[in-house]
Amino acid sequence: MSDSVIILVSDDNYIDHAKALTAGCVTHGAWRGDFAAISPRGSRAAAEFASRGWPVLEVDETGFYQKFRIFDSFFRRWDRALYMDCDILVQDPLERLFALLGGGDLFMDTEDGTTIDSFWRCKDVPEYGATVARLLERYPHAGRQTFNSAFVLFRPAAIPAGTPERLVEIQAEAEPANRPSLGGTDQQIINLLLWPMARKIPGKLVCFWGLGEPQNDVASEYRGWVGGEIPVALHYTRWYAPWLVKAPDAGAYAIHRLNRTCLDAYTAALAQFDGRFPVVSRA
């Protein structure tokens, strides 16, 4: 067992996406540590990843509530942990990221805008205005630049006990402004609770795919870039997901450092999974 783990959240619909990401971590990220999964209790996903010898935290939650469990005490058996969304492509050694934990306990990337502004999806809900006003009063840092939760690098032992349960409580408080049925996400809730202990992943170690394009390899005082950075991993969110077929002139068509299309990189990694992680047991 390693002292470091990469955590994936996968239900049955995301099995292949989680497989491709983990194989990419090994092939392009030179990862030699552990993997662990969070999956619905009794699901095909839980059985599949357990069959590969991975520790699996089976949960009763669905949707983005599952992601709150990355902070579960289950992961305290490891000293260092990295959660990544499954729509990420890795292109450089992951230890560059893990090395940050020598100077802090929780790191995420930032994105433009404040946490309170990121509740915009529910503006037509009658209770929206009163809810965001109450949240901003209770969590003043919600008016500061928000962290993006696609990458969450942390020391499990530093996360306060009961954090998953507390995140559920805050979501209940924020629900009129963060309804899952209207596109609410985990990110705002994680920021409300953990923003005070979080630090920004520096430079361009990780980024949204568009910021990693060659034309954006520039110096930026605002973003803390000097130019020439090589991101460890790129986030291809939503309609830019690496498993989607795209036209050559479309955004997120290619991952340039790997010199291939995003779909080719995804497909190749998925094909490598069984060789990287042979079945060790079947329930």
mmCIF file of N, CA and C in Angstrom, residues 137-233:
data_model
loop_
_atom_site.group_PDB
_atom_site.id
_atom_site.type_symbol
_atom_site.label_atom_id
_atom_site.label_comp_id
_atom_site.label_asym_id
_atom_site.label_seq_id
_atom_site.Cartn_x
_atom_site.Cartn_y
_atom_site.Cartn_z
ATOM 1 N N GLU A 137 -23.887 36.320 4.447
ATOM 2 C CA GLU A 137 -23.731 36.828 5.810
ATOM 3 C C GLU A 137 -23.031 35.793 6.695
ATOM 4 N N ARG A 138 -23.403 34.532 6.504
ATOM 5 C CA ARG A 138 -22.829 33.481 7.346
ATOM 6 C C ARG A 138 -21.424 33.093 6.894
ATOM 7 N N TYR A 139 -21.174 33.150 5.593
ATOM 8 C CA TYR A 139 -19.880 32.756 5.031
ATOM 9 C C TYR A 139 -19.333 33.934 4.220
ATOM 10 N N PRO A 140 -18.765 34.954 4.875
ATOM 11 C CA PRO A 140 -18.326 36.159 4.148
ATOM 12 C C PRO A 140 -17.326 35.876 3.026
ATOM 13 N N HIS A 141 -16.545 34.801 3.180
ATOM 14 C CA HIS A 141 -15.578 34.477 2.122
ATOM 15 C C HIS A 141 -16.255 34.061 0.826
ATOM 16 N N ALA A 142 -17.576 33.838 0.856
ATOM 17 C CA ALA A 142 -18.286 33.518 -0.381
ATOM 18 C C ALA A 142 -18.265 34.680 -1.362
ATOM 19 N N GLY A 143 -17.890 35.848 -0.888
ATOM 20 C CA GLY A 143 -17.731 36.992 -1.771
ATOM 21 C C GLY A 143 -16.343 37.117 -2.356
ATOM 22 N N ARG A 144 -15.485 36.150 -2.083
ATOM 23 C CA ARG A 144 -14.110 36.142 -2.602
ATOM 24 C C ARG A 144 -14.015 35.172 -3.783
ATOM 25 N N GLN A 145 -12.872 35.207 -4.481
ATOM 26 C CA GLN A 145 -12.667 34.345 -5.641
ATOM 27 C C GLN A 145 -12.867 32.893 -5.251
ATOM 28 N N THR A 146 -13.581 32.156 -6.092
ATOM 29 C CA THR A 146 -13.968 30.789 -5.751
ATOM 30 C C THR A 146 -12.936 29.774 -6.218
ATOM 31 N N PHE A 147 -12.917 28.648 -5.536
ATOM 32 C CA PHE A 147 -12.105 27.508 -5.946
ATOM 33 C C PHE A 147 -12.924 26.575 -6.819
ATOM 34 N N ASN A 148 -12.247 25.940 -7.765
ATOM 35 C CA ASN A 148 -12.862 24.931 -8.626
ATOM 36 C C ASN A 148 -12.580 23.555 -8.043
ATOM 37 N N SER A 149 -13.600 22.711 -7.947
ATOM 38 C CA SER A 149 -13.446 21.423 -7.271
ATOM 39 C C SER A 149 -13.199 20.254 -8.209
ATOM 40 N N ALA A 150 -12.768 20.533 -9.456
ATOM 41 C CA ALA A 150 -12.431 19.435 -10.363
ATOM 42 C C ALA A 150 -11.178 18.706 -9.900
ATOM 43 N N PHE A 151 -10.253 19.449 -9.304
ATOM 44 C CA PHE A 151 -9.039 18.901 -8.702
ATOM 45 C C PHE A 151 -9.058 19.272 -7.219
ATOM 46 N N VAL A 152 -8.976 18.283 -6.349
ATOM 47 C CA VAL A 152 -8.909 18.557 -4.909
ATOM 48 C C VAL A 152 -7.744 17.734 -4.352
ATOM 49 N N LEU A 153 -6.679 18.431 -3.972
ATOM 50 C CA LEU A 153 -5.463 17.811 -3.449
ATOM 51 C C LEU A 153 -5.424 18.086 -1.948
ATOM 52 N N PHE A 154 -5.283 17.037 -1.128
ATOM 53 C CA PHE A 154 -5.388 17.279 0.309
ATOM 54 C C PHE A 154 -4.726 16.180 1.130
ATOM 55 N N ARG A 155 -4.497 16.525 2.393
ATOM 56 C CA ARG A 155 -4.066 15.558 3.391
ATOM 57 C C ARG A 155 -5.303 15.115 4.159
ATOM 58 N N PRO A 156 -5.735 13.868 3.998
ATOM 59 C CA PRO A 156 -6.973 13.430 4.662
ATOM 60 C C PRO A 156 -6.987 13.670 6.168
ATOM 61 N N ALA A 157 -5.849 13.527 6.825
ATOM 62 C CA ALA A 157 -5.822 13.707 8.272
ATOM 63 C C ALA A 157 -6.086 15.148 8.685
ATOM 64 N N ALA A 158 -5.912 16.093 7.760
ATOM 65 C CA ALA A 158 -6.116 17.504 8.085
ATOM 66 C C ALA A 158 -7.565 17.946 7.920
ATOM 67 N N ILE A 159 -8.386 17.119 7.296
ATOM 68 C CA ILE A 159 -9.781 17.474 7.071
ATOM 69 C C ILE A 159 -10.562 17.213 8.362
ATOM 70 N N PRO A 160 -11.303 18.185 8.860
ATOM 71 C CA PRO A 160 -12.023 17.982 10.120
ATOM 72 C C PRO A 160 -12.979 16.790 10.058
ATOM 73 N N ALA A 161 -13.035 16.049 11.159
ATOM 74 C CA ALA A 161 -13.973 14.927 11.249
ATOM 75 C C ALA A 161 -15.396 15.427 11.023
ATOM 76 N N GLY A 162 -16.207 14.612 10.340
ATOM 77 C CA GLY A 162 -17.593 14.972 10.092
ATOM 78 C C GLY A 162 -17.802 15.917 8.931
ATOM 79 N N THR A 163 -16.755 16.160 8.133
ATOM 80 C CA THR A 163 -16.889 17.097 7.014
ATOM 81 C C THR A 163 -17.954 16.666 6.006
ATOM 82 N N PRO A 164 -18.042 15.396 5.583
ATOM 83 C CA PRO A 164 -19.106 15.041 4.638
ATOM 84 C C PRO A 164 -20.503 15.363 5.168
ATOM 85 N N GLU A 165 -20.717 15.072 6.428
ATOM 86 C CA GLU A 165 -22.032 15.339 7.022
ATOM 87 C C GLU A 165 -22.307 16.839 7.103
ATOM 88 N N ARG A 166 -21.275 17.601 7.411
ATOM 89 C CA ARG A 166 -21.442 19.054 7.473
ATOM 90 C C ARG A 166 -21.746 19.633 6.100
ATOM 91 N N LEU A 167 -21.135 19.090 5.052
ATOM 92 C CA LEU A 167 -21.425 19.542 3.695
ATOM 93 C C LEU A 167 -22.882 19.269 3.322
ATOM 94 N N VAL A 168 -23.403 18.136 3.741
ATOM 95 C CA VAL A 168 -24.820 17.831 3.492
ATOM 96 C C VAL A 168 -25.707 18.845 4.202
ATOM 97 N N GLU A 169 -25.362 19.200 5.426
ATOM 98 C CA GLU A 169 -26.140 20.190 6.172
ATOM 99 C C GLU A 169 -26.124 21.551 5.478
ATOM 100 N N ILE A 170 -24.959 21.950 4.980
ATOM 101 C CA ILE A 170 -24.862 23.244 4.303
ATOM 102 C C ILE A 170 -25.647 23.216 2.999
ATOM 103 N N GLN A 171 -25.620 22.094 2.289
ATOM 104 C CA GLN A 171 -26.413 21.987 1.069
ATOM 105 C C GLN A 171 -27.905 22.134 1.379
ATOM 106 N N ALA A 172 -28.362 21.576 2.488
ATOM 107 C CA ALA A 172 -29.773 21.737 2.865
ATOM 108 C C ALA A 172 -30.090 23.214 3.096
ATOM 109 N N GLU A 173 -29.163 23.927 3.696
ATOM 110 C CA GLU A 173 -29.333 25.361 3.928
ATOM 111 C C GLU A 173 -29.330 26.147 2.615
ATOM 112 N N ALA A 174 -28.480 25.722 1.675
ATOM 113 C CA ALA A 174 -28.311 26.441 0.412
ATOM 114 C C ALA A 174 -29.240 25.963 -0.689
ATOM 115 N N GLU A 175 -30.026 24.943 -0.454
ATOM 116 C CA GLU A 175 -30.777 24.245 -1.511
ATOM 117 C C GLU A 175 -31.598 25.162 -2.416
ATOM 118 N N PRO A 176 -32.293 26.186 -1.917
ATOM 119 C CA PRO A 176 -33.031 27.047 -2.852
ATOM 120 C C PRO A 176 -32.152 27.736 -3.885
ATOM 121 N N ALA A 177 -30.864 27.879 -3.588
ATOM 122 C CA ALA A 177 -29.929 28.500 -4.532
ATOM 123 C C ALA A 177 -29.025 27.481 -5.212
ATOM 124 N N ASN A 178 -29.192 26.203 -4.887
ATOM 125 C CA ASN A 178 -28.283 25.175 -5.417
ATOM 126 C C ASN A 178 -29.029 23.861 -5.615
ATOM 127 N N ARG A 179 -30.158 23.929 -6.295
ATOM 128 C CA ARG A 179 -30.983 22.743 -6.485
ATOM 129 C C ARG A 179 -30.348 21.799 -7.504
ATOM 130 N N PRO A 180 -30.150 20.531 -7.153
ATOM 131 C CA PRO A 180 -29.589 19.577 -8.116
ATOM 132 C C PRO A 180 -30.390 19.519 -9.413
ATOM 133 N N SER A 181 -31.695 19.643 -9.331
ATOM 134 C CA SER A 181 -32.535 19.551 -10.523
ATOM 135 C C SER A 181 -32.338 20.732 -11.471
ATOM 136 N N LEU A 182 -31.747 21.813 -10.979
ATOM 137 C CA LEU A 182 -31.496 22.999 -11.802
ATOM 138 C C LEU A 182 -30.016 23.191 -12.103
ATOM 139 N N GLY A 183 -29.234 22.141 -11.862
ATOM 140 C CA GLY A 183 -27.817 22.195 -12.192
ATOM 141 C C GLY A 183 -26.910 22.585 -11.048
ATOM 142 N N GLY A 184 -27.423 22.562 -9.832
ATOM 143 C CA GLY A 184 -26.572 22.833 -8.677
ATOM 144 C C GLY A 184 -25.419 21.849 -8.603
ATOM 145 N N THR A 185 -24.332 22.265 -7.976
ATOM 146 C CA THR A 185 -23.141 21.419 -7.937
ATOM 147 C C THR A 185 -22.559 21.360 -6.529
ATOM 148 N N ASP A 186 -21.622 20.466 -6.357
ATOM 149 C CA ASP A 186 -20.898 20.323 -5.095
ATOM 150 C C ASP A 186 -19.969 21.494 -4.829
ATOM 151 N N GLN A 187 -19.500 22.141 -5.890
ATOM 152 C CA GLN A 187 -18.401 23.096 -5.773
ATOM 153 C C GLN A 187 -18.718 24.243 -4.823
ATOM 154 N N GLN A 188 -19.906 24.824 -4.960
ATOM 155 C CA GLN A 188 -20.265 25.951 -4.110
ATOM 156 C C GLN A 188 -20.271 25.555 -2.640
ATOM 157 N N ILE A 189 -20.760 24.365 -2.346
ATOM 158 C CA ILE A 189 -20.890 23.923 -0.962
ATOM 159 C C ILE A 189 -19.513 23.645 -0.357
ATOM 160 N N ILE A 190 -18.647 23.010 -1.124
ATOM 161 C CA ILE A 190 -17.275 22.775 -0.657
ATOM 162 C C ILE A 190 -16.582 24.101 -0.371
ATOM 163 N N ASN A 191 -16.812 25.098 -1.210
ATOM 164 C CA ASN A 191 -16.225 26.413 -0.970
ATOM 165 C C ASN A 191 -16.760 27.060 0.299
ATOM 166 N N LEU A 192 -18.051 26.958 0.526
ATOM 167 C CA LEU A 192 -18.618 27.581 1.714
ATOM 168 C C LEU A 192 -17.956 27.049 2.985
ATOM 169 N N LEU A 193 -17.685 25.749 3.020
ATOM 170 C CA LEU A 193 -17.122 25.156 4.232
ATOM 171 C C LEU A 193 -15.601 25.228 4.288
ATOM 172 N N LEU A 194 -14.939 24.897 3.189
ATOM 173 C CA LEU A 194 -13.490 24.649 3.242
ATOM 174 C C LEU A 194 -12.639 25.761 2.645
ATOM 175 N N TRP A 195 -13.258 26.795 2.096
ATOM 176 C CA TRP A 195 -12.486 27.895 1.513
ATOM 177 C C TRP A 195 -11.421 28.436 2.469
ATOM 178 N N PRO A 196 -11.722 28.611 3.760
ATOM 179 C CA PRO A 196 -10.710 29.219 4.632
ATOM 180 C C PRO A 196 -9.412 28.418 4.765
ATOM 181 N N MET A 197 -9.462 27.102 4.562
ATOM 182 C CA MET A 197 -8.241 26.316 4.704
ATOM 183 C C MET A 197 -7.594 25.981 3.361
ATOM 184 N N ALA A 198 -8.225 26.384 2.268
ATOM 185 C CA ALA A 198 -7.730 26.006 0.942
ATOM 186 C C ALA A 198 -6.694 26.991 0.423
ATOM 187 N N ARG A 199 -5.815 26.471 -0.417
ATOM 188 C CA ARG A 199 -4.849 27.293 -1.143
ATOM 189 C C ARG A 199 -4.991 27.023 -2.634
ATOM 190 N N LYS A 200 -4.581 28.003 -3.426
ATOM 191 C CA LYS A 200 -4.643 27.852 -4.876
ATOM 192 C C LYS A 200 -3.521 26.961 -5.379
ATOM 193 N N ILE A 201 -3.833 26.033 -6.268
ATOM 194 C CA ILE A 201 -2.793 25.307 -6.991
ATOM 195 C C ILE A 201 -2.050 26.326 -7.849
ATOM 196 N N PRO A 202 -0.755 26.504 -7.631
ATOM 197 C CA PRO A 202 -0.048 27.632 -8.245
ATOM 198 C C PRO A 202 0.269 27.420 -9.721
ATOM 199 N N GLY A 203 0.642 28.549 -10.343
ATOM 200 C CA GLY A 203 1.062 28.505 -11.730
ATOM 201 C C GLY A 203 -0.032 27.960 -12.624
ATOM 202 N N LYS A 204 0.347 27.068 -13.489
ATOM 203 C CA LYS A 204 -0.616 26.422 -14.383
ATOM 204 C C LYS A 204 -0.435 24.909 -14.272
ATOM 205 N N LEU A 205 -0.286 24.419 -13.019
ATOM 206 C CA LEU A 205 -0.128 22.975 -12.825
ATOM 207 C C LEU A 205 -1.349 22.212 -13.288
ATOM 208 N N VAL A 206 -2.529 22.800 -13.119
ATOM 209 C CA VAL A 206 -3.765 22.254 -13.683
ATOM 210 C C VAL A 206 -4.550 23.436 -14.239
ATOM 211 N N CYS A 207 -5.420 23.170 -15.198
ATOM 212 C CA CYS A 207 -6.231 24.269 -15.726
ATOM 213 C C CYS A 207 -7.355 23.730 -16.604
ATOM 214 N N PHE A 208 -8.312 24.597 -16.873
ATOM 215 C CA PHE A 208 -9.335 24.362 -17.879
ATOM 216 C C PHE A 208 -8.641 24.193 -19.218
ATOM 217 N N TRP A 209 -9.148 23.290 -20.051
ATOM 218 C CA TRP A 209 -8.430 22.931 -21.275
ATOM 219 C C TRP A 209 -8.076 24.149 -22.132
ATOM 220 N N GLY A 210 -8.985 25.125 -22.237
ATOM 221 C CA GLY A 210 -8.740 26.263 -23.115
ATOM 222 C C GLY A 210 -7.534 27.080 -22.694
ATOM 223 N N LEU A 211 -7.279 27.143 -21.384
ATOM 224 C CA LEU A 211 -6.120 27.888 -20.894
ATOM 225 C C LEU A 211 -4.819 27.154 -21.161
ATOM 226 N N GLY A 212 -4.932 25.878 -21.517
ATOM 227 C CA GLY A 212 -3.750 25.092 -21.844
ATOM 228 C C GLY A 212 -3.441 25.032 -23.322
ATOM 229 N N GLU A 213 -4.248 25.709 -24.145
ATOM 230 C CA GLU A 213 -4.000 25.727 -25.585
ATOM 231 C C GLU A 213 -2.744 26.550 -25.897
ATOM 232 N N PRO A 214 -2.045 26.214 -26.996
ATOM 233 C CA PRO A 214 -0.792 26.909 -27.320
ATOM 234 C C PRO A 214 -0.930 28.425 -27.382
ATOM 235 N N GLN A 215 -2.043 28.922 -27.905
ATOM 236 C CA GLN A 215 -2.197 30.377 -28.014
ATOM 237 C C GLN A 215 -2.344 31.059 -26.661
ATOM 238 N N ASN A 216 -2.596 30.270 -25.615
ATOM 239 C CA ASN A 216 -2.706 30.833 -24.276
ATOM 240 C C ASN A 216 -1.465 30.554 -23.416
ATOM 241 N N ASP A 217 -0.388 30.147 -24.061
ATOM 242 C CA ASP A 217 0.884 29.982 -23.359
ATOM 243 C C ASP A 217 1.547 31.346 -23.269
ATOM 244 N N VAL A 218 1.050 32.146 -22.325
ATOM 245 C CA VAL A 218 1.480 33.535 -22.207
ATOM 246 C C VAL A 218 1.766 33.856 -20.741
ATOM 247 N N ALA A 219 2.465 34.943 -20.518
ATOM 248 C CA ALA A 219 2.640 35.453 -19.158
ATOM 249 C C ALA A 219 1.365 36.177 -18.742
ATOM 250 N N SER A 220 0.967 35.995 -17.482
ATOM 251 C CA SER A 220 -0.220 36.657 -16.956
ATOM 252 C C SER A 220 0.006 36.970 -15.487
ATOM 253 N N GLU A 221 0.118 38.249 -15.167
ATOM 254 C CA GLU A 221 0.296 38.641 -13.767
ATOM 255 C C GLU A 221 -0.930 38.249 -12.951
ATOM 256 N N TYR A 222 -2.113 38.425 -13.534
ATOM 257 C CA TYR A 222 -3.362 38.105 -12.823
ATOM 258 C C TYR A 222 -3.412 36.630 -12.441
ATOM 259 N N ARG A 223 -3.022 35.754 -13.359
ATOM 260 C CA ARG A 223 -3.108 34.314 -13.104
ATOM 261 C C ARG A 223 -1.832 33.733 -12.509
ATOM 262 N N GLY A 224 -0.788 34.521 -12.429
ATOM 263 C CA GLY A 224 0.458 34.023 -11.863
ATOM 264 C C GLY A 224 1.246 33.152 -12.819
ATOM 265 N N TRP A 225 1.105 33.384 -14.124
ATOM 266 C CA TRP A 225 1.832 32.618 -15.123
ATOM 267 C C TRP A 225 3.041 33.422 -15.609
ATOM 268 N N VAL A 226 4.095 32.706 -15.951
ATOM 269 C CA VAL A 226 5.259 33.353 -16.542
ATOM 270 C C VAL A 226 5.430 32.974 -18.008
ATOM 271 N N GLY A 227 4.638 32.017 -18.480
ATOM 272 C CA GLY A 227 4.778 31.504 -19.840
ATOM 273 C C GLY A 227 5.653 30.265 -19.855
ATOM 274 N N GLY A 228 5.349 29.337 -20.734
ATOM 275 C CA GLY A 228 6.138 28.117 -20.844
ATOM 276 C C GLY A 228 5.747 27.027 -19.866
ATOM 277 N N GLU A 229 4.671 27.245 -19.079
ATOM 278 C CA GLU A 229 4.246 26.204 -18.132
ATOM 279 C C GLU A 229 3.692 24.981 -18.856
ATOM 280 N N ILE A 230 3.888 23.827 -18.247
ATOM 281 C CA ILE A 230 3.324 22.580 -18.757
ATOM 282 C C ILE A 230 2.335 22.064 -17.708
ATOM 283 N N PRO A 231 1.047 22.159 -17.957
ATOM 284 C CA PRO A 231 0.091 21.652 -16.984
ATOM 285 C C PRO A 231 0.233 20.140 -16.798
ATOM 286 N N VAL A 232 0.031 19.697 -15.574
ATOM 287 C CA VAL A 232 0.007 18.265 -15.289
ATOM 288 C C VAL A 232 -1.238 17.628 -15.901
ATOM 289 N N ALA A 233 -2.348 18.339 -15.842
ATOM 290 C CA ALA A 233 -3.619 17.784 -16.324
ATOM 291 C C ALA A 233 -4.529 18.911 -16.775
#
